[in-house]
Short mmCIF file of C-alpha atoms and ligand atoms in Angstrom, two decimals:
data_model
loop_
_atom_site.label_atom_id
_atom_site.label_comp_id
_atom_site.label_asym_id
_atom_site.label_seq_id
_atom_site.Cartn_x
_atom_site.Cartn_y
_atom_site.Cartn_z
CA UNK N 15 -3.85 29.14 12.36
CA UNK N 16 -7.36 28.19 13.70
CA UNK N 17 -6.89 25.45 16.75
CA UNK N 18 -8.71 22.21 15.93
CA UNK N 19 -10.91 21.04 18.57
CA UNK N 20 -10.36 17.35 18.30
CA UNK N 21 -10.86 14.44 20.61
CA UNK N 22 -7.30 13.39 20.37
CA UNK N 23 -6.81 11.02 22.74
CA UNK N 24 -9.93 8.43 21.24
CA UNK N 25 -8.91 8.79 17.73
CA UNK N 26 -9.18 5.74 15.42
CA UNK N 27 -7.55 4.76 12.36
CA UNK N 28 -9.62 6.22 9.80
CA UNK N 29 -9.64 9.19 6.65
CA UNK N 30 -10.31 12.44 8.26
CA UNK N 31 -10.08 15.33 5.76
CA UNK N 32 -7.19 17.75 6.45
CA UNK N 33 -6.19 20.86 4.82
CA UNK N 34 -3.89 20.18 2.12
CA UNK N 35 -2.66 17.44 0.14
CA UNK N 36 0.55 17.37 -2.37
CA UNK N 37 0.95 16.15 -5.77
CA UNK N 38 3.00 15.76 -8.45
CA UNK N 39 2.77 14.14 -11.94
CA UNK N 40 4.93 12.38 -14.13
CA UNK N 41 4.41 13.43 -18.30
CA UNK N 42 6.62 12.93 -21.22
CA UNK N 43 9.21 11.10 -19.05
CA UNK N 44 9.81 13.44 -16.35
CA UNK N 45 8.28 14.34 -12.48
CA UNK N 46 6.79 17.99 -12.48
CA UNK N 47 6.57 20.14 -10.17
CA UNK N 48 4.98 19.79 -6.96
CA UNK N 49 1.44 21.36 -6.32
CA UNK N 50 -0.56 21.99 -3.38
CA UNK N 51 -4.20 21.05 -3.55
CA UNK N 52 -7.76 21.60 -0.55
CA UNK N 53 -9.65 19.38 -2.48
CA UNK N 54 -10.07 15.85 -1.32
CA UNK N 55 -10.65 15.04 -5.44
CA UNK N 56 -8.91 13.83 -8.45
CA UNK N 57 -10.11 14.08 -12.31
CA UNK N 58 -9.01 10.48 -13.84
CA UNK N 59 -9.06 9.04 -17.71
CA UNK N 60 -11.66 6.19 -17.18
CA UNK N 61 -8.61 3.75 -19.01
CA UNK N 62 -6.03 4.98 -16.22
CA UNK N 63 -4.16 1.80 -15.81
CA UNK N 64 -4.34 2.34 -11.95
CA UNK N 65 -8.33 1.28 -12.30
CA UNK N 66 -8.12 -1.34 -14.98
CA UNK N 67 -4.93 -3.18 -14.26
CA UNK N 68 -3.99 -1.73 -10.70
CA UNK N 69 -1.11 -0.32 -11.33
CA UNK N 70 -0.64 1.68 -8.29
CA UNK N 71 1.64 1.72 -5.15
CA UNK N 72 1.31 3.08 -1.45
CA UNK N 73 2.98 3.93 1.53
CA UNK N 74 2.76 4.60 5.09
CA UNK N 75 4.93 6.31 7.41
CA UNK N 76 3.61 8.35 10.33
CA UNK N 77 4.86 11.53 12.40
CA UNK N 78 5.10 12.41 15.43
CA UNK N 79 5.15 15.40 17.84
CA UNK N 80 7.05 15.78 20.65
CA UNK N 81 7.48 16.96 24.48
CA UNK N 82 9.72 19.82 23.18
CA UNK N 83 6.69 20.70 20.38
CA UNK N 84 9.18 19.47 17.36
CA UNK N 85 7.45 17.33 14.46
CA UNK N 86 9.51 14.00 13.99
CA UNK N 87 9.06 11.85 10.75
CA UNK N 88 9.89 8.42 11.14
CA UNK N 89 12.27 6.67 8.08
CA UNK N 90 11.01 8.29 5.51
CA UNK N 91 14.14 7.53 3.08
CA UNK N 92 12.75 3.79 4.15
CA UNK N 93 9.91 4.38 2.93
CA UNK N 94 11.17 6.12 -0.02
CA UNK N 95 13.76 3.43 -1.02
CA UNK N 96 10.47 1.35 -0.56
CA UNK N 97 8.08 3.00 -2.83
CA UNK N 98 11.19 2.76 -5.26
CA UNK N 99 11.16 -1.63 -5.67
CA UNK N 100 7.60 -1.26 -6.09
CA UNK N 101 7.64 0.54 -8.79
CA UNK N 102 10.33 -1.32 -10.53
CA UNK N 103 8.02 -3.91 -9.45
CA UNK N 104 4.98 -2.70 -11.30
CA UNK N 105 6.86 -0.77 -14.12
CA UNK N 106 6.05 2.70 -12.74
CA UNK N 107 8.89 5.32 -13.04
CA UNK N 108 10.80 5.22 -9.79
CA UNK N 109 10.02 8.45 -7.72
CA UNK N 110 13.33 9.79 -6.43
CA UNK N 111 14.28 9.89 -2.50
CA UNK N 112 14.47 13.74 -2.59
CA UNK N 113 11.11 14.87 -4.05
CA UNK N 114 9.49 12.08 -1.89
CA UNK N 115 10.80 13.95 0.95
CA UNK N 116 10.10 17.19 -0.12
CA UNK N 117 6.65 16.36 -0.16
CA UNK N 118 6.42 14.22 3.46
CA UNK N 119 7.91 17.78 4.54
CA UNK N 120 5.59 19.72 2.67
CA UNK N 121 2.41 17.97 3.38
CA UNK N 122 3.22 18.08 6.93
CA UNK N 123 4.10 21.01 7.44
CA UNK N 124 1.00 22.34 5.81
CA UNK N 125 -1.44 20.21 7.87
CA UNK N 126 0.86 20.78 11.19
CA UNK N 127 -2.13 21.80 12.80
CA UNK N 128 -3.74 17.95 12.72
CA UNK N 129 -0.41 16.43 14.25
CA UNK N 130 -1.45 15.30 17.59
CA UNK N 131 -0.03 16.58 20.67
CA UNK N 132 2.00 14.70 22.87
CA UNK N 133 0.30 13.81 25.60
CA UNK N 134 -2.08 12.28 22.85
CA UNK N 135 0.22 9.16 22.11
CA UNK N 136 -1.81 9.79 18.57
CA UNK N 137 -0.16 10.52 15.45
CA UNK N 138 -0.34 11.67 12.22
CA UNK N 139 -0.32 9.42 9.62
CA UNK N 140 1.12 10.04 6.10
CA UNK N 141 -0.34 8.13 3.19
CA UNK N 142 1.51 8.65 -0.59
CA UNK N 143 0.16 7.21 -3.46
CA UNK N 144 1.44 6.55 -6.53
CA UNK N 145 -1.10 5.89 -9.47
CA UNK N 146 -0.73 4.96 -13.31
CA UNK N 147 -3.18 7.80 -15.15
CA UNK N 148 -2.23 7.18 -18.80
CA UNK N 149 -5.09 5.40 -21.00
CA UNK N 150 -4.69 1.74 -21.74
CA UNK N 151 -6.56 -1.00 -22.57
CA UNK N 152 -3.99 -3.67 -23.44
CA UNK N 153 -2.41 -4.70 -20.37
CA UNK N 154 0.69 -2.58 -20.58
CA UNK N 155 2.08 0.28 -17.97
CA UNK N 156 0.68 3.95 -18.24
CA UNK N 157 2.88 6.89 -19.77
CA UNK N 158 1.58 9.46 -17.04
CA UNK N 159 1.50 8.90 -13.45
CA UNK N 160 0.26 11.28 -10.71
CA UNK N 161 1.85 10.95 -6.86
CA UNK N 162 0.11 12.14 -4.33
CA UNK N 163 0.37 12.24 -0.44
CA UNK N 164 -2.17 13.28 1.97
CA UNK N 165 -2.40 12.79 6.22
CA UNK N 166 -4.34 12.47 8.52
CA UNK N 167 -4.42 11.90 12.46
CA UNK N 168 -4.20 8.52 13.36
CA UNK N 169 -4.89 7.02 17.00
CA UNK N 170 -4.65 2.64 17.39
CA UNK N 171 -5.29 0.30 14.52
CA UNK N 172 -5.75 -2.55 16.77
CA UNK N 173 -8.38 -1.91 19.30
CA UNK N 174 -7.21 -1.25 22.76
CA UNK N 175 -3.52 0.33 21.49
CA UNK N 176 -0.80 -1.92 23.29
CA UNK N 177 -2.66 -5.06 24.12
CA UNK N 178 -2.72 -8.48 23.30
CA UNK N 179 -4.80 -9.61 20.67
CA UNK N 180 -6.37 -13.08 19.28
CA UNK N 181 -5.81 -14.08 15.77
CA UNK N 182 -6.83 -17.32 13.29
CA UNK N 183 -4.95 -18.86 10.52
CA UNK N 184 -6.79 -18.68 7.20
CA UNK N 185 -6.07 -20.97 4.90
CA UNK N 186 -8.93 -20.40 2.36
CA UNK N 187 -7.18 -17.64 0.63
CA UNK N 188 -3.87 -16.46 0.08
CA UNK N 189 -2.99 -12.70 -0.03
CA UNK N 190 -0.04 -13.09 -2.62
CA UNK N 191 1.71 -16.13 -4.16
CA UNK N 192 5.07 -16.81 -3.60
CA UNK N 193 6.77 -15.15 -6.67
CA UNK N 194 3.86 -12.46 -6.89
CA UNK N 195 3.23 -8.98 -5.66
CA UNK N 196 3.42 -9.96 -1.68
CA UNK N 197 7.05 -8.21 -1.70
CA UNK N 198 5.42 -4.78 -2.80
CA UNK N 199 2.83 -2.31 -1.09
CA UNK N 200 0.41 -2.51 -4.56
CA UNK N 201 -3.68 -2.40 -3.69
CA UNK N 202 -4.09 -5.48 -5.24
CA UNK N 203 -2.89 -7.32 -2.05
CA UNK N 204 -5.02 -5.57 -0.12
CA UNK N 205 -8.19 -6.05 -2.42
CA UNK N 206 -6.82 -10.14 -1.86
CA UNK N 207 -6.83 -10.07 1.73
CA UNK N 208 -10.60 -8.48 2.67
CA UNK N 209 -12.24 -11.93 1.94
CA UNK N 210 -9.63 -13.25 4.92
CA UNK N 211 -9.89 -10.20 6.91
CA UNK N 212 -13.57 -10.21 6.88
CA UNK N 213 -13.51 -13.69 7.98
CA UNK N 214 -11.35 -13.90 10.60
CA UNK N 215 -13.59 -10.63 11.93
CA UNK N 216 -16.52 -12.29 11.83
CA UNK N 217 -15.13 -15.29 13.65
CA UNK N 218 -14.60 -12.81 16.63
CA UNK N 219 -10.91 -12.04 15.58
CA UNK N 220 -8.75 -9.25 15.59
CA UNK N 221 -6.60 -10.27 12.15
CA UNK N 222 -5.86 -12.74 9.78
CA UNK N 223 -2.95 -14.96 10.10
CA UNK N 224 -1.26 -16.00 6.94
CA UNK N 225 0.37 -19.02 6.08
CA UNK N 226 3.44 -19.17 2.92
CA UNK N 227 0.80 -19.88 -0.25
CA UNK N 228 2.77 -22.72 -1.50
CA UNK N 229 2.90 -25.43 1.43
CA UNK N 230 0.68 -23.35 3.94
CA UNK N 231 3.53 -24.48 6.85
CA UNK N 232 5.37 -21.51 7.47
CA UNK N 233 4.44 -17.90 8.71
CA UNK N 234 4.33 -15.07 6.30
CA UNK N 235 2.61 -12.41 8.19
CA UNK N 236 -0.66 -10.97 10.09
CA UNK N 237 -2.48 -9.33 8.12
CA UNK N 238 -1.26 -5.62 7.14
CA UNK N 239 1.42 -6.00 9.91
CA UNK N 240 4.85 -8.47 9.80
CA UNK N 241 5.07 -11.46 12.20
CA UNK N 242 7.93 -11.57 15.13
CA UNK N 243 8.89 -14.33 18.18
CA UNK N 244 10.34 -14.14 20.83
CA UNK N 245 12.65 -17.15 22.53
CA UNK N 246 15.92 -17.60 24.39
CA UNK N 247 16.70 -14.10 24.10
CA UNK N 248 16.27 -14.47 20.01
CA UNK N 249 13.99 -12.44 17.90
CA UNK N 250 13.00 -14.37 15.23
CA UNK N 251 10.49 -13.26 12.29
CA UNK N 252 9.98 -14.95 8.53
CA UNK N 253 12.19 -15.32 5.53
CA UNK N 254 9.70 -15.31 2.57
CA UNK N 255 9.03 -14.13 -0.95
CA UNK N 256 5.47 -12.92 -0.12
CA UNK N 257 5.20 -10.27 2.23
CA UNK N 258 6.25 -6.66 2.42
CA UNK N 259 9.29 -6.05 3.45
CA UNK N 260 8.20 -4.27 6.93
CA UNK N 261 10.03 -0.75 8.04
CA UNK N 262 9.26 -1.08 11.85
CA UNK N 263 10.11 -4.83 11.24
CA UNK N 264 13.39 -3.54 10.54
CA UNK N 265 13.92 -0.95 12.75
CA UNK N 266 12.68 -3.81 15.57
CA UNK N 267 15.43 -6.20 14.64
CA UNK N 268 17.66 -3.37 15.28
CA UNK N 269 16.21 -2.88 18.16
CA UNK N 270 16.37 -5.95 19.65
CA UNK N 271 19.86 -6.37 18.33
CA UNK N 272 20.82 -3.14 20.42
CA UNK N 273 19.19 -5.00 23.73
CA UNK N 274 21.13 -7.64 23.35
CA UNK N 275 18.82 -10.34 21.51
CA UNK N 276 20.06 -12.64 18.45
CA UNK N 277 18.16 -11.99 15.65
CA UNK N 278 16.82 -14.31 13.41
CA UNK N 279 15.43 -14.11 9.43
CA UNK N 280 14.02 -17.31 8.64
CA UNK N 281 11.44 -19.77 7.78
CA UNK N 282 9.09 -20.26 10.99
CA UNK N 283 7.18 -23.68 10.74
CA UNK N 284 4.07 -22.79 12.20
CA UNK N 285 3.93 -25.35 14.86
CA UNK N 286 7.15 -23.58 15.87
CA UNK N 287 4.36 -20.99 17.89
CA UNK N 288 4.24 -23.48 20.58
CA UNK N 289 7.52 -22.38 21.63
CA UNK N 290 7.78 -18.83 21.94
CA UNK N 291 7.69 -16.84 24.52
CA UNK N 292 6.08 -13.51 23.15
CA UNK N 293 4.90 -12.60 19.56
CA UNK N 294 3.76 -9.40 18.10
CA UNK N 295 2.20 -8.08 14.61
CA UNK N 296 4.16 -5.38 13.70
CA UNK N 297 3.79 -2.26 11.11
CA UNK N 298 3.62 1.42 10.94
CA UNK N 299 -0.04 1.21 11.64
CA UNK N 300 -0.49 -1.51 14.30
CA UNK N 301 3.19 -0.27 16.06
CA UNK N 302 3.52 -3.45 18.30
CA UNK N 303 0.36 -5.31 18.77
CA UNK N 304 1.43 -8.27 21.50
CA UNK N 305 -0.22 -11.67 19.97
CA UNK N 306 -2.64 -13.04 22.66
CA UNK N 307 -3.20 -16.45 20.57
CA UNK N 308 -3.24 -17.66 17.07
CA UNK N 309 -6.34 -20.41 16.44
CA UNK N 310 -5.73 -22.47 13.69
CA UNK N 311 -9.16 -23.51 13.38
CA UNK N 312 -9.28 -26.19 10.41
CA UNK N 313 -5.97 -28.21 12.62
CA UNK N 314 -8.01 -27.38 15.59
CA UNK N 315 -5.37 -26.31 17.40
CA UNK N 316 -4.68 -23.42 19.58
CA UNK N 317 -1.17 -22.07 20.03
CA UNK N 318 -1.65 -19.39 23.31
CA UNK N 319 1.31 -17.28 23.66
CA UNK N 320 0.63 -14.81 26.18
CA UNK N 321 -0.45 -17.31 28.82
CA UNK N 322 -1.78 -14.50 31.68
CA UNK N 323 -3.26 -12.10 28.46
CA UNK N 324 -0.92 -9.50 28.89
CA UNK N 325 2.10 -8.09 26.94
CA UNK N 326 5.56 -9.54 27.73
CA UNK N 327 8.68 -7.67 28.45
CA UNK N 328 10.09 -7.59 25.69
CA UNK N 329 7.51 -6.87 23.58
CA UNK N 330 7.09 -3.65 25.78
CA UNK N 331 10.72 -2.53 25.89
CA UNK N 332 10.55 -3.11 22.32
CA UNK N 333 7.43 -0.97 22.14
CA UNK N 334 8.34 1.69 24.87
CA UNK N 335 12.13 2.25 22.93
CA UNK N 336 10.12 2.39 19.01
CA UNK N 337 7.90 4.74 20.40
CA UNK N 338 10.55 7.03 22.77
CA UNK N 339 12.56 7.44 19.33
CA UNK N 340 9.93 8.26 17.53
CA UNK N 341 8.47 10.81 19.94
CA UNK N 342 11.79 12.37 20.72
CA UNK N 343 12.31 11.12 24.37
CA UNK N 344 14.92 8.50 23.46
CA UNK N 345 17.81 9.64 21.51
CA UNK N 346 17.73 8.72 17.65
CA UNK N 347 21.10 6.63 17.80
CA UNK N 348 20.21 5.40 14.16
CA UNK N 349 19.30 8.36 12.44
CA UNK N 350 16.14 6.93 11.51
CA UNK N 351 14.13 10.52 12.43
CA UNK N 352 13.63 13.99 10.06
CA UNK N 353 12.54 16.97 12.29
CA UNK N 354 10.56 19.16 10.79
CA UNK N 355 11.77 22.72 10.64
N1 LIG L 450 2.80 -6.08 6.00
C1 LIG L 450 1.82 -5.52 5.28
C2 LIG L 450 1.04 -6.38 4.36
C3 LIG L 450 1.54 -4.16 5.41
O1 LIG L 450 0.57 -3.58 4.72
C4 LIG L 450 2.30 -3.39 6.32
C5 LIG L 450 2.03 -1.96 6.46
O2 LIG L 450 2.66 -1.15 5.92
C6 LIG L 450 3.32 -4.02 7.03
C7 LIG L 450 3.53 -5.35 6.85
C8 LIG L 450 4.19 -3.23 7.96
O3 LIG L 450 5.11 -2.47 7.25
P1 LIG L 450 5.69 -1.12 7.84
O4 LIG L 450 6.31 -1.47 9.14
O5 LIG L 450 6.69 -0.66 6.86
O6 LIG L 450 4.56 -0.20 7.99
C1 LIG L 451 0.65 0.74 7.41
O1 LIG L 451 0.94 0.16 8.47
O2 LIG L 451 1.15 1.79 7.05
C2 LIG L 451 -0.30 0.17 6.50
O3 LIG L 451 -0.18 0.44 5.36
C3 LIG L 451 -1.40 -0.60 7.00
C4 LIG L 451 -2.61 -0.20 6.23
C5 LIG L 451 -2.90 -1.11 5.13
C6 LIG L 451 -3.73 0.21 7.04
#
């Protein structure tokens, strides 16, 4: 296998092509077998429901390699089990747990050549997709699907990896309503947050901070990542309908559970921000990205959480113990980790 001769260490969070991707399609009521594909392309109906009505789901789960050379895969049954309420939530066939990870293994495996090394603190992240291919024009779900997964190597999604970062409320737009979509990882949330996240960009910002849609006085979450505080030895992070139900959120409260914190799921009003101690975005992408300050601009008022600009302890033993599990050098008390053999 050639070596790649990659900058690994000044990666960003962007498509790179690899070598091969996996798919596998649904027809007549019933997954097929999985294929193995080099090209980057797909040949679509123009009425595939996934371009007309967006029915389509995705995912994101990363992998890791380690000081002993072993490839780790973080939750992928997680994100399985995920993939699986979106598509009842979209009325796609559910994709079952097992050929989901046959593929992750696959795929991997295949590209193991563009999993960072080590030393990196890169990674290689793991995008499936799950698309509706069958022709229709009245709004009603496909009859063929195709599921796909490709990779690619990943370095920080926030600039500057493990730093604090300033974000601003928006309250212009919403990303999902309360009883809508915000509880599944469809596009169409994503297409609704670029207005925001192009705004609070421009402004000079790192991410958009979202309020609940209905009474825009709670937190829902920060863009593509969930929302945590810290306070009195409690992690706290939102209780709401509209955003996605976040992996490393979960594996966090955990976490934090295992340290000794209380852990809280509830409503956050968002003047509650004057009290914490730390806050952090989190997600497979962004990891832990430490919360410098949130600006709500149109209340002009500033809530500043990390007073001297730096990360707080917790946030980093929270950060140092995600990342030591998922790299191998902390021992995976929670079975949360597939090696790849
Ligand atoms: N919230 C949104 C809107 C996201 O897109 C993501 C990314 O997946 C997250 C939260 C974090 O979820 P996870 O930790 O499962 O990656
Ligand atoms: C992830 O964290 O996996 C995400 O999906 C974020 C992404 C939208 C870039």
């Amino acid at each position: 296998m050639k070596e790649l001769d990659l900058d690994w260490s000044n990666l960003s969070f962007g498509y790179m092509k690899t070598d091969y991707n996996v798919r596998c399609y649904y027809r007549d009521g019933a997954w097929g077998e999985v294929e193995v594909s080099d090209s980057e392309n797909i040949s679509l109906h123009m009425a595939a429901t996934c371009l007309h009505y967006g029915q389509e789901a995705f995912e994101g789960l990363k992998a890791f390699r380690g000081q002993d050379g072993k490839i780790r895969i973080f939750r992928l049954e997680a994100n399985a089990e995920r993939l699986q309420h979106t598509c009842d939530g979209i009325m796609m066939p559910q994709l079952p747990t097992e050929k989901f990870r046959e593929m992750v293994l696959k795929v991997v495996k295949m590209n193991e050549r563009f999993v960072p090394p080590y030393e990196s603190g890169a990674s290689l992240y793991i995008r499936p997709l799950l698309i509706g291919t069958g022709a229709q024009v009245g709004v009603h779900p496909a009859d063929e699907y195709l599921f796909m997964i490709f990779v690619m190597p990943v370095g920080p999604y926030f600039k500057g990896g493990f730093s604090t970062n300033p974000y601003v409320v928006i309250r212009q737009y919403d990303r999902s309503a309360p009883l809508g979509t915000g509880i599944y990882k469809v596009g169409g949330n994503y297409a609704a947050s670029m207005r925001a996240n192009k705004m609070a960009h421009d402004l000079g910002y790192s991410c958009e901070f979202y309020l609940d849609a209905k009474e825009k006085k709670y937190i829902d979450e920060c863009g593509a990542a969930n929302f945590f505080g810290i306070k009195e030895n409690t992690y706290v992070t939102p209780k709401s309908t509209s955003i996605l139900p976040s992996i490393t959120n979960k594996s966090l409260m955990q976490l934090a559970e295992d340290l000794g914190l209380k852990v809280e799921r509830r409503q956050i009003p968002i003047e509650e921000l004057d009290t914490f101690e730390e806050a952090g975005a989190c997600g497979t992408a962004a990891v832990i990205s430490p919360i410098e300050r949130i600006d709500d601009l149109e209340m002009k008022r500033s809530y500043v959480i990390a007073k001297d600009g730096k990360p707080g302890p917790i946030c980093r033993k929270l950060y140092d113990t995600l990342r030591g599990i998922q790299y191998g050098d902390i021992e995976d008390r929670h079975g949360w980790v597939t090696i790849v053999e």
